[in-house]
Amino acid sequence: MVKTSALDAIDHALVHALQLDGRASFRTIADVLGTSEHTVARRYRRLRSHGHLRVIGLLNGPRFGHTSWSVRLVCTPDAAGSVAEALARRDDTVWVRLLSGGTEIACGVQSGGDQDGEALLLKKLPRTPRIVAMSAHATLHMFAGWRSRVAVLSDEQAERLRPAPTSAMEISLSGQDHALLRVLAQDGRAGYAELAAASGWSQTTVRRRLDQLRSSGALRFDVEIPAQALGYHAEAWLWMKVEPSALVSVGTALAAHPEADVVAATTGPTNLMAGVTCRDTQDLYRYLTERVAPLDGVRELETAPVIRTVKRVGTLLS
């Protein structure tokens, strides 16, 4: 288990800076933090090499007609680990987690169209004999999405790092764009030389194209950091049946909770799901009984603790 002391004040400030702009130069970050460029670069390399920090580039799927699904699987006791690892190796899975007693899997899937979604959700998975139950939930609306718990910079510091607002300009993706995205999904701070080699473009063209993808909102950067590194040791997924008339109010209320990392309205036997992170199991109990239970309109609540994260935002974890 990673101790909270693995990250000090400078580390937290660096994480917050990268959340604001994942490709901000070390010099720019150093100027904002009031430290040296060497210190920022050294801290970043240490955190990344220890698995405490990773910047990733993410395609804004809905801009291109992609559908996001959350899939729940129940496996035979001997199969969950191998099935989870097989799912994690697929390009269309975004995240994969082992839940409950290790027999349940939750994963996120982004499909480029109905046929792509059917290939995984409706055809391949049900034919796997070691999967005994499956449900698929299409995401209808995001109330909160994969946010971080690190916010230590002042408003003035944050404004110096925050990129310009995105525009609604139309953009289409080429094969070279997809080559860039594959590299950025592994390392959002990959250098222009590496991106040029992957795409076949010049470094100047790569730089200009990244600016276009970001300014159009087609590409965004996020920071992945294990909850344990920040002192949080109890993660869980919640599936709720909420009265339709209360769905917006309950979703909005959950999104305002600092414990909630992601909150989404979905299709399926439940209509609201949330991923939450707490300090420990007692903190999780208090959250469920004191924060979630009083919400009007929640008819049923199912809680599944996360046992292991097999894939986190596009990357298979060892």
XYZ file of N, CA and C in Angstrom, residues 45-249:
615
model
N 9.514 12.867 -13.165
C 10.103 11.573 -13.541
C 10.025 10.579 -12.397
N 10.224 11.043 -11.168
C 10.143 10.123 -10.027
C 8.727 9.605 -9.839
N 7.750 10.483 -9.872
C 6.363 10.062 -9.693
C 5.929 9.108 -10.806
N 6.339 9.403 -12.034
C 5.931 8.548 -13.147
C 6.609 7.179 -13.066
N 7.882 7.144 -12.733
C 8.598 5.863 -12.672
C 8.086 4.983 -11.542
N 7.567 5.581 -10.484
C 7.020 4.823 -9.351
C 5.544 4.457 -9.540
N 4.969 4.842 -10.673
C 3.569 4.523 -10.935
C 2.583 5.395 -10.191
N 3.031 6.544 -9.664
C 2.152 7.441 -8.920
C 1.470 8.473 -9.808
N 1.928 8.616 -11.058
C 1.441 9.706 -11.894
C 1.593 9.324 -13.357
N 0.557 9.612 -14.129
C 0.633 9.401 -15.577
C -0.295 10.394 -16.255
N 0.221 11.097 -17.253
C -0.586 11.999 -18.068
C -1.021 11.238 -19.309
N -2.295 11.324 -19.648
C -2.833 10.598 -20.796
C -3.617 11.547 -21.692
N -3.590 11.260 -22.990
C -4.399 11.989 -23.947
C -5.633 11.180 -24.277
N -6.802 11.803 -24.222
C -8.070 11.106 -24.413
C -8.871 11.736 -25.540
N -9.408 10.890 -26.401
C -10.303 11.353 -27.451
C -11.674 11.631 -26.864
N -12.268 12.729 -27.258
C -13.630 13.063 -26.846
C -14.593 12.260 -27.714
N -14.870 11.014 -27.286
C -15.640 10.078 -28.088
C -16.986 10.586 -28.569
N -17.809 11.190 -27.704
C -19.121 11.657 -28.152
C -19.066 12.643 -29.318
N -17.949 13.386 -29.452
C -17.817 14.296 -30.586
C -17.828 13.550 -31.917
N -17.492 12.246 -31.871
C -17.369 11.455 -33.095
C -18.370 10.306 -33.130
N -19.451 10.441 -32.363
C -20.518 9.454 -32.408
C -20.241 8.187 -31.646
N -19.246 8.178 -30.757
C -18.953 6.991 -29.972
C -19.937 6.871 -28.806
N -20.232 5.643 -28.429
C -21.112 5.371 -27.301
C -20.308 4.767 -26.160
N -20.504 5.284 -24.961
C -19.830 4.738 -23.776
C -20.765 3.780 -23.050
N -20.225 2.627 -22.686
C -20.974 1.609 -21.961
C -20.242 1.252 -20.676
N -20.991 0.930 -19.640
C -20.418 0.250 -18.473
C -21.004 -1.154 -18.461
N -20.139 -2.138 -18.336
C -20.540 -3.535 -18.425
C -20.232 -4.217 -17.103
N -21.211 -4.955 -16.586
C -21.030 -5.740 -15.353
C -21.059 -7.218 -15.701
N -20.075 -7.941 -15.222
C -19.963 -9.368 -15.478
C -19.812 -10.113 -14.162
N -20.463 -11.248 -14.057
C -20.256 -12.168 -12.936
C -19.648 -13.435 -13.514
N -18.513 -13.840 -12.960
C -17.770 -14.978 -13.486
C -17.743 -16.121 -12.474
N -17.369 -17.302 -12.950
C -17.103 -18.399 -12.034
C -15.891 -18.026 -11.192
N -15.789 -18.555 -9.955
C -14.742 -18.096 -9.039
C -13.319 -18.197 -9.579
N -13.051 -19.148 -10.473
C -11.688 -19.330 -10.956
C -11.375 -18.498 -12.200
N -12.357 -17.740 -12.694
C -12.187 -17.134 -14.015
C -12.066 -15.620 -14.018
N -12.476 -14.940 -12.963
C -12.588 -13.480 -13.021
C -11.261 -12.812 -13.370
N -10.183 -13.254 -12.771
C -8.884 -12.627 -13.033
C -8.480 -12.726 -14.490
N -8.584 -13.914 -15.073
C -8.177 -14.093 -16.468
C -9.116 -13.380 -17.423
N -10.420 -13.373 -17.127
C -11.367 -12.652 -17.984
C -11.091 -11.150 -17.921
N -10.831 -10.631 -16.726
C -10.533 -9.202 -16.576
C -9.281 -8.825 -17.366
N -8.259 -9.655 -17.310
C -7.028 -9.352 -18.038
C -7.245 -9.432 -19.542
N -8.072 -10.373 -19.989
C -8.385 -10.458 -21.419
C -9.148 -9.221 -21.878
N -10.098 -8.768 -21.071
C -10.829 -7.548 -21.408
C -9.901 -6.343 -21.452
N -8.966 -6.288 -20.514
C -8.055 -5.144 -20.444
C -7.167 -5.044 -21.671
N -6.905 -6.159 -22.323
C -6.052 -6.140 -23.514
C -6.782 -5.646 -24.754
N -8.104 -5.512 -24.673
C -8.872 -5.042 -25.819
C -8.737 -3.529 -25.982
N -8.679 -3.082 -27.236
C -8.567 -1.652 -27.497
C -9.833 -0.892 -27.136
N -10.997 -1.581 -27.171
C -12.246 -0.862 -26.932
C -12.631 -0.798 -25.461
N -11.851 -1.385 -24.558
C -12.116 -1.211 -23.130
C -11.290 -0.035 -22.614
N -11.936 0.811 -21.834
C -11.285 2.010 -21.311
C -10.752 1.767 -19.909
N -11.531 1.065 -19.093
C -11.117 0.730 -17.734
C -11.698 -0.630 -17.366
N -11.000 -1.349 -16.490
C -11.444 -2.672 -16.040
C -11.112 -2.809 -14.564
N -12.116 -3.217 -13.762
C -11.893 -3.376 -12.330
C -12.528 -4.671 -11.825
N -11.825 -5.346 -10.919
C -12.364 -6.504 -10.219
C -13.094 -6.013 -8.981
N -14.297 -6.536 -8.763
C -15.143 -6.051 -7.684
C -15.506 -7.163 -6.703
N -16.117 -6.729 -5.611
C -16.719 -7.613 -4.610
C -15.717 -8.656 -4.153
N -16.113 -9.922 -4.175
C -15.218 -10.979 -3.707
C -14.271 -11.485 -4.763
N -14.150 -10.760 -5.863
C -13.257 -11.176 -6.930
C -13.942 -11.979 -8.009
N -15.269 -12.107 -7.946
C -15.991 -12.840 -8.991
C -16.738 -11.908 -9.936
N -16.735 -10.620 -9.658
C -17.448 -9.662 -10.501
C -16.464 -8.703 -11.150
N -16.765 -8.325 -12.384
C -15.943 -7.399 -13.143
C -16.820 -6.243 -13.598
N -16.284 -5.038 -13.509
C -16.910 -3.875 -14.130
C -15.911 -3.302 -15.119
N -16.385 -2.968 -16.306
C -15.481 -2.381 -17.288
C -16.205 -1.322 -18.092
N -15.439 -0.375 -18.598
C -15.962 0.661 -19.459
C -15.568 0.377 -20.889
N -16.503 0.531 -21.787
C -16.283 0.248 -23.206
C -16.734 1.453 -24.008
N -15.906 1.829 -24.984
C -16.306 2.900 -25.892
C -16.339 2.332 -27.299
N -17.507 2.309 -27.891
C -17.674 1.734 -29.225
C -17.848 2.836 -30.253
N -17.306 2.577 -31.437
C -17.395 3.557 -32.508
C -18.676 3.484 -33.290
N -19.540 2.545 -32.945
C -20.802 2.388 -33.660
C -21.516 1.166 -33.139
N -22.737 0.947 -33.583
C -23.543 -0.153 -33.066
C -22.892 -1.503 -33.306
N -22.306 -1.713 -34.502
C -21.709 -3.002 -34.800
C -20.509 -3.270 -33.909
N -19.678 -2.231 -33.658
C -18.542 -2.408 -32.762
C -19.021 -2.800 -31.376
N -20.077 -2.106 -30.886
C -20.574 -2.411 -29.554
C -21.116 -3.814 -29.473
N -21.849 -4.239 -30.504
C -22.429 -5.581 -30.495
C -21.350 -6.656 -30.471
N -20.234 -6.413 -31.153
C -19.195 -7.434 -31.230
C -18.725 -7.837 -29.851
N -18.565 -6.861 -28.955
C -18.111 -7.178 -27.604
C -19.267 -7.466 -26.670
N -20.264 -6.576 -26.653
C -21.290 -6.639 -25.626
C -22.295 -7.769 -25.842
N -22.685 -7.996 -27.080
C -23.787 -8.908 -27.329
C -23.374 -10.252 -27.911
N -22.193 -10.340 -28.486
C -21.798 -11.577 -29.153
C -20.716 -12.337 -28.398
N -19.582 -11.687 -28.167
C -18.447 -12.423 -27.622
C -18.595 -12.757 -26.143
N -18.997 -11.765 -25.338
C -19.038 -12.000 -23.895
C -20.037 -13.077 -23.478
N -21.279 -13.056 -23.957
C -22.221 -14.091 -23.511
C -21.804 -15.501 -23.915
N -20.954 -15.644 -24.924
C -20.533 -16.966 -25.357
C -19.378 -17.522 -24.526
N -18.829 -16.704 -23.646
C -17.749 -17.170 -22.783
C -18.349 -17.988 -21.647
N -18.058 -19.298 -21.570
C -18.766 -20.156 -20.603
C -18.515 -19.798 -19.150
N -17.401 -19.145 -18.868
C -17.101 -18.821 -17.468
C -17.752 -17.516 -17.017
N -18.492 -16.857 -17.905
C -19.290 -15.688 -17.531
C -20.722 -16.153 -17.305
N -21.198 -15.987 -16.084
C -22.517 -16.520 -15.730
C -23.610 -15.464 -15.758
N -23.239 -14.183 -15.786
C -24.240 -13.119 -15.867
C -23.587 -11.874 -16.434
N -24.382 -11.079 -17.150
C -23.865 -9.861 -17.757
C -24.976 -8.832 -17.883
N -24.639 -7.586 -17.638
C -25.555 -6.487 -17.929
C -24.747 -5.349 -18.522
N -25.345 -4.632 -19.461
C -24.680 -3.522 -20.140
C -25.505 -2.264 -19.984
N -24.838 -1.167 -19.664
C -25.510 0.095 -19.384
C -24.902 1.182 -20.261
N -25.665 1.734 -21.181
C -25.181 2.843 -22.007
C -25.242 4.144 -21.211
N -24.193 4.939 -21.314
C -24.153 6.218 -20.615
C -25.028 7.229 -21.340
N -25.976 7.811 -20.608
C -26.882 8.804 -21.170
C -26.463 10.230 -20.841
N -25.936 10.411 -19.633
C -25.557 11.757 -19.204
C -24.521 11.652 -18.092
N -23.486 12.488 -18.170
C -22.458 12.533 -17.137
C -22.726 13.716 -16.205
N -22.952 13.421 -14.939
C -23.071 14.488 -13.931
C -21.692 14.889 -13.416
N -20.779 13.935 -13.333
C -19.391 14.186 -12.929
C -18.541 13.122 -13.594
N -17.355 13.502 -14.035
C -16.551 12.533 -14.757
C -15.089 12.532 -14.378
N -14.655 11.469 -13.704
C -13.238 11.158 -13.466
C -12.447 12.380 -13.022
N -12.893 12.997 -11.956
C -12.188 14.175 -11.473
C -11.176 13.803 -10.401
N -10.302 14.726 -10.120
C -9.222 14.454 -9.180
C -9.520 15.059 -7.810
N -8.705 14.635 -6.841
C -8.844 15.131 -5.477
C -7.753 16.121 -5.115
N -6.970 16.526 -6.092
C -5.851 17.432 -5.829
C -6.190 18.812 -6.376
N -6.307 19.791 -5.502
C -6.581 21.173 -5.911
C -5.923 22.086 -4.889
N -4.642 22.369 -5.112
C -3.868 23.109 -4.111
C -3.379 24.455 -4.622
N -3.452 24.695 -5.911
C -2.971 25.960 -6.451
C -3.999 27.066 -6.229
N -3.519 28.289 -6.143
C -4.418 29.429 -6.003
C -5.134 29.678 -7.328
N -6.191 30.473 -7.287
C -6.920 30.807 -8.504
C -6.001 31.496 -9.509
N -5.121 32.360 -9.019
C -4.209 33.084 -9.913
C -3.228 32.116 -10.567
N -2.708 31.168 -9.797
C -1.793 30.172 -10.361
C -2.512 29.296 -11.391
N -3.720 28.869 -11.048
C -4.476 28.013 -11.957
C -4.776 28.725 -13.269
N -5.101 30.011 -13.204
C -5.427 30.767 -14.413
C -4.218 30.859 -15.344
N -3.026 30.913 -14.790
C -1.815 30.982 -15.616
C -1.555 29.681 -16.358
N -2.115 28.583 -15.888
C -1.883 27.284 -16.500
C -3.034 26.811 -17.368
N -4.223 27.306 -17.096
C -5.418 26.791 -17.763
C -5.389 27.127 -19.256
N -5.572 26.110 -20.135
C -5.567 26.370 -21.579
C -6.746 27.237 -21.994
N -6.660 27.762 -23.208
C -7.762 28.571 -23.745
C -9.004 27.703 -23.902
N -10.185 28.291 -23.795
C -11.422 27.521 -23.963
C -11.483 26.869 -25.338
N -12.131 25.709 -25.397
C -12.267 25.000 -26.664
C -13.380 25.617 -27.500
N -13.299 25.379 -28.803
C -14.319 25.880 -29.715
C -15.128 24.712 -30.257
N -16.153 25.010 -31.006
C -17.018 23.969 -31.567
C -16.672 23.680 -33.021
N -15.454 23.993 -33.438
C -15.073 23.803 -34.838
C -15.159 22.320 -35.222
N -15.585 22.077 -36.459
C -15.695 20.715 -36.972
C -14.309 20.163 -37.246
N -14.133 18.882 -36.957
C -12.837 18.259 -37.190
C -13.055 16.780 -37.474
N -12.287 16.241 -38.380
C -12.343 14.808 -38.683
C -10.974 14.203 -38.440
N -10.950 12.902 -38.184
C -9.713 12.227 -37.815
C -9.178 11.391 -38.969
N -7.881 11.479 -39.166
C -7.200 10.704 -40.197
C -6.442 9.545 -39.551
N -5.843 8.711 -40.381
C -5.015 7.633 -39.858
C -3.845 8.152 -39.041
N -3.280 9.276 -39.476
C -2.172 9.881 -38.717
C -2.641 10.360 -37.349
N -3.878 10.906 -37.301
C -4.434 11.335 -36.015
C -4.554 10.147 -35.065
N -5.057 9.036 -35.557
C -5.209 7.858 -34.710
C -3.856 7.348 -34.241
N -2.830 7.468 -35.068
C -1.480 7.088 -34.641
C -1.009 7.980 -33.496
N -1.281 9.277 -33.601
C -0.942 10.198 -32.511
C -1.682 9.815 -31.233
N -2.973 9.541 -31.367
C -3.803 9.242 -30.201
C -3.349 7.976 -29.497
N -2.889 6.985 -30.255
C -2.415 5.754 -29.621
C -1.196 6.021 -28.748
N -0.304 6.884 -29.209
C 0.875 7.228 -28.405
C 0.469 8.048 -27.193
N -0.406 9.028 -27.396
C -0.817 9.910 -26.305
C -1.627 9.172 -25.242
N -2.317 8.090 -25.630
C -3.059 7.296 -24.652
C -2.124 6.599 -23.679
N -0.892 6.367 -24.103
C 0.104 5.747 -23.228
C 0.918 6.799 -22.473
N 1.215 7.907 -23.139
C 1.995 8.976 -22.524
C 1.560 10.301 -23.125
N 0.741 11.026 -22.367
C 0.228 12.294 -22.856
C 1.290 13.358 -23.028
N 2.490 13.133 -22.464
C 3.581 14.091 -22.591
C 4.656 13.594 -23.559
N 4.291 12.652 -24.407
C 5.249 12.167 -25.412
C 5.784 13.343 -26.220
N 7.072 13.285 -26.552
C 7.705 14.377 -27.273
C 7.272 14.449 -28.725
N 7.516 15.601 -29.326
C 7.114 15.786 -30.721
C 7.876 14.860 -31.658
N 9.111 14.517 -31.329
C 9.873 13.597 -32.172
C 9.221 12.216 -32.182
N 8.793 11.739 -31.012
C 8.127 10.440 -30.931
C 6.790 10.464 -31.670
N 6.046 11.546 -31.529
C 4.760 11.656 -32.205
C 4.934 11.765 -33.717
N 5.975 12.465 -34.130
C 6.246 12.569 -35.561
C 6.611 11.208 -36.140
N 7.401 10.437 -35.417
C 7.785 9.103 -35.890
C 6.563 8.195 -36.009
N 5.621 8.320 -35.075
C 4.434 7.464 -35.089
C 3.484 7.844 -36.223
N 3.377 9.142 -36.513
C 2.390 9.613 -37.490
C 2.932 9.738 -38.901
N 4.243 9.890 -39.019
C 4.826 10.142 -40.331
C 4.828 11.608 -40.708
N 4.318 12.470 -39.818
C 4.335 13.912 -40.047
C 5.636 14.518 -39.540
N 5.893 15.751 -39.910
C 7.013 16.488 -39.342
C 6.645 16.952 -37.938
N 7.641 17.321 -37.153
C 7.368 17.804 -35.798
C 6.548 19.090 -35.837
N 6.790 19.936 -36.828
C 6.009 21.170 -36.955
C 4.542 20.862 -37.218
N 4.293 19.886 -38.102
C 2.916 19.494 -38.399
C 2.253 18.870 -37.180
N 2.993 18.053 -36.447
C 2.456 17.436 -35.236
C 2.064 18.502 -34.227
N 2.926 19.466 -34.017
C 2.631 20.535 -33.054
C 1.363 21.287 -33.463
N 1.248 21.620 -34.753
C 0.077 22.349 -35.234
C -1.185 21.493 -35.104
N -1.075 20.189 -35.405
C -2.247 19.326 -35.332
C -2.710 19.142 -33.892
N -1.789 18.993 -32.958
C -2.180 18.874 -31.548
C -2.915 20.125 -31.088
N -2.445 21.281 -31.523
C -3.128 22.530 -31.169
C -4.556 22.525 -31.710
N -4.743 22.033 -32.947
C -6.075 21.977 -33.540
C -6.977 21.006 -32.795
N -6.448 19.824 -32.470
C -7.248 18.822 -31.773
C -7.668 19.314 -30.389
N -6.769 19.995 -29.713
C -7.098 20.497 -28.380
C -8.076 21.664 -28.448
N -7.837 22.605 -29.345
C -8.697 23.790 -29.404
C -10.107 23.449 -29.863
N -10.253 22.342 -30.609
C -11.581 21.923 -31.063
C -12.321 21.104 -30.009
N -11.623 20.704 -28.943
C -12.241 19.861 -27.930
C -12.233 18.391 -28.272
N -11.571 18.025 -29.383
C -11.506 16.612 -29.770
C -10.536 15.833 -28.897
N -9.564 16.508 -28.329
C -8.528 15.872 -27.515
C -8.392 16.609 -26.198
N -8.367 15.852 -25.122
C -8.112 16.443 -23.810
C -7.073 15.612 -23.081
N -6.471 16.199 -22.063
C -5.450 15.504 -21.294
C -5.905 15.362 -19.848
N -5.606 14.217 -19.289
C -6.001 13.933 -17.916
C -4.797 13.378 -17.166
N -4.899 13.373 -15.851
C -3.835 12.852 -14.995
C -4.366 11.661 -14.222
N -3.676 10.548 -14.345
C -4.026 9.348 -13.593
C -3.104 9.233 -12.394
N -3.689 9.106 -11.212
C -2.917 8.937 -9.988
C -3.675 7.984 -9.079
N -3.034 6.903 -8.608
C -3.741 5.945 -7.753
C -4.285 6.629 -6.503
N -5.500 6.254 -6.128
C -6.107 6.862 -4.937
C -5.258 6.618 -3.692
N -4.595 5.463 -3.633
C -3.782 5.140 -2.460
C -2.638 6.126 -2.263
N -2.127 6.670 -3.364
C -1.029 7.619 -3.254
C -1.458 8.901 -2.567
N -2.774 9.157 -2.543
C -3.312 10.349 -1.891
C -3.923 10.034 -0.536
N -3.778 8.772 -0.091
C -4.284 8.399 1.224
C -5.698 7.879 1.249
N -6.238 7.460 0.094
C -7.593 6.913 0.020
C -7.494 5.417 -0.266
N -8.151 4.612 0.563
C -7.958 3.167 0.480
C -9.261 2.381 0.364
N -10.362 3.059 0.075
C -11.640 2.361 -0.094
C -12.345 2.920 -1.320
N -12.362 2.119 -2.398
C -13.054 2.499 -3.624
C -14.237 1.565 -3.832
N -15.302 2.087 -4.404
C -16.493 1.268 -4.638
C -17.287 1.828 -5.810
N -18.061 0.934 -6.437
C -19.018 1.334 -7.455
C -20.418 1.204 -6.883
N -21.231 2.186 -7.155
C -22.618 2.192 -6.691
C -23.545 2.121 -7.902
N -24.533 1.244 -7.816
C -25.589 1.182 -8.827
C -26.910 1.456 -8.133
N -27.659 2.410 -8.657
C -28.871 2.862 -7.989
C -30.075 2.821 -8.915
N -31.214 2.465 -8.335
C -32.495 2.655 -8.992
C -33.112 3.908 -8.383
N -33.303 4.905 -9.218
C -33.785 6.206 -8.762
C -35.107 6.510 -9.461
N -36.026 7.075 -8.710
C -37.286 7.514 -9.309
C -36.972 8.433 -10.489
N -37.585 8.204 -11.663
C -37.283 9.039 -12.828
C -37.403 10.534 -12.552
N -38.388 10.917 -11.766
C -38.582 12.339 -11.477
C -37.472 12.910 -10.603
N -36.707 12.033 -9.944
C -35.641 12.486 -9.048
C -34.251 12.254 -9.626
N -34.166 11.731 -10.838
C -32.867 11.359 -11.390
C -31.918 12.551 -11.481
N -32.405 13.671 -11.962
C -31.546 14.849 -12.096
C -31.108 15.364 -10.730
N -32.031 15.441 -9.781
C -31.685 15.983 -8.465
C -30.712 15.066 -7.729
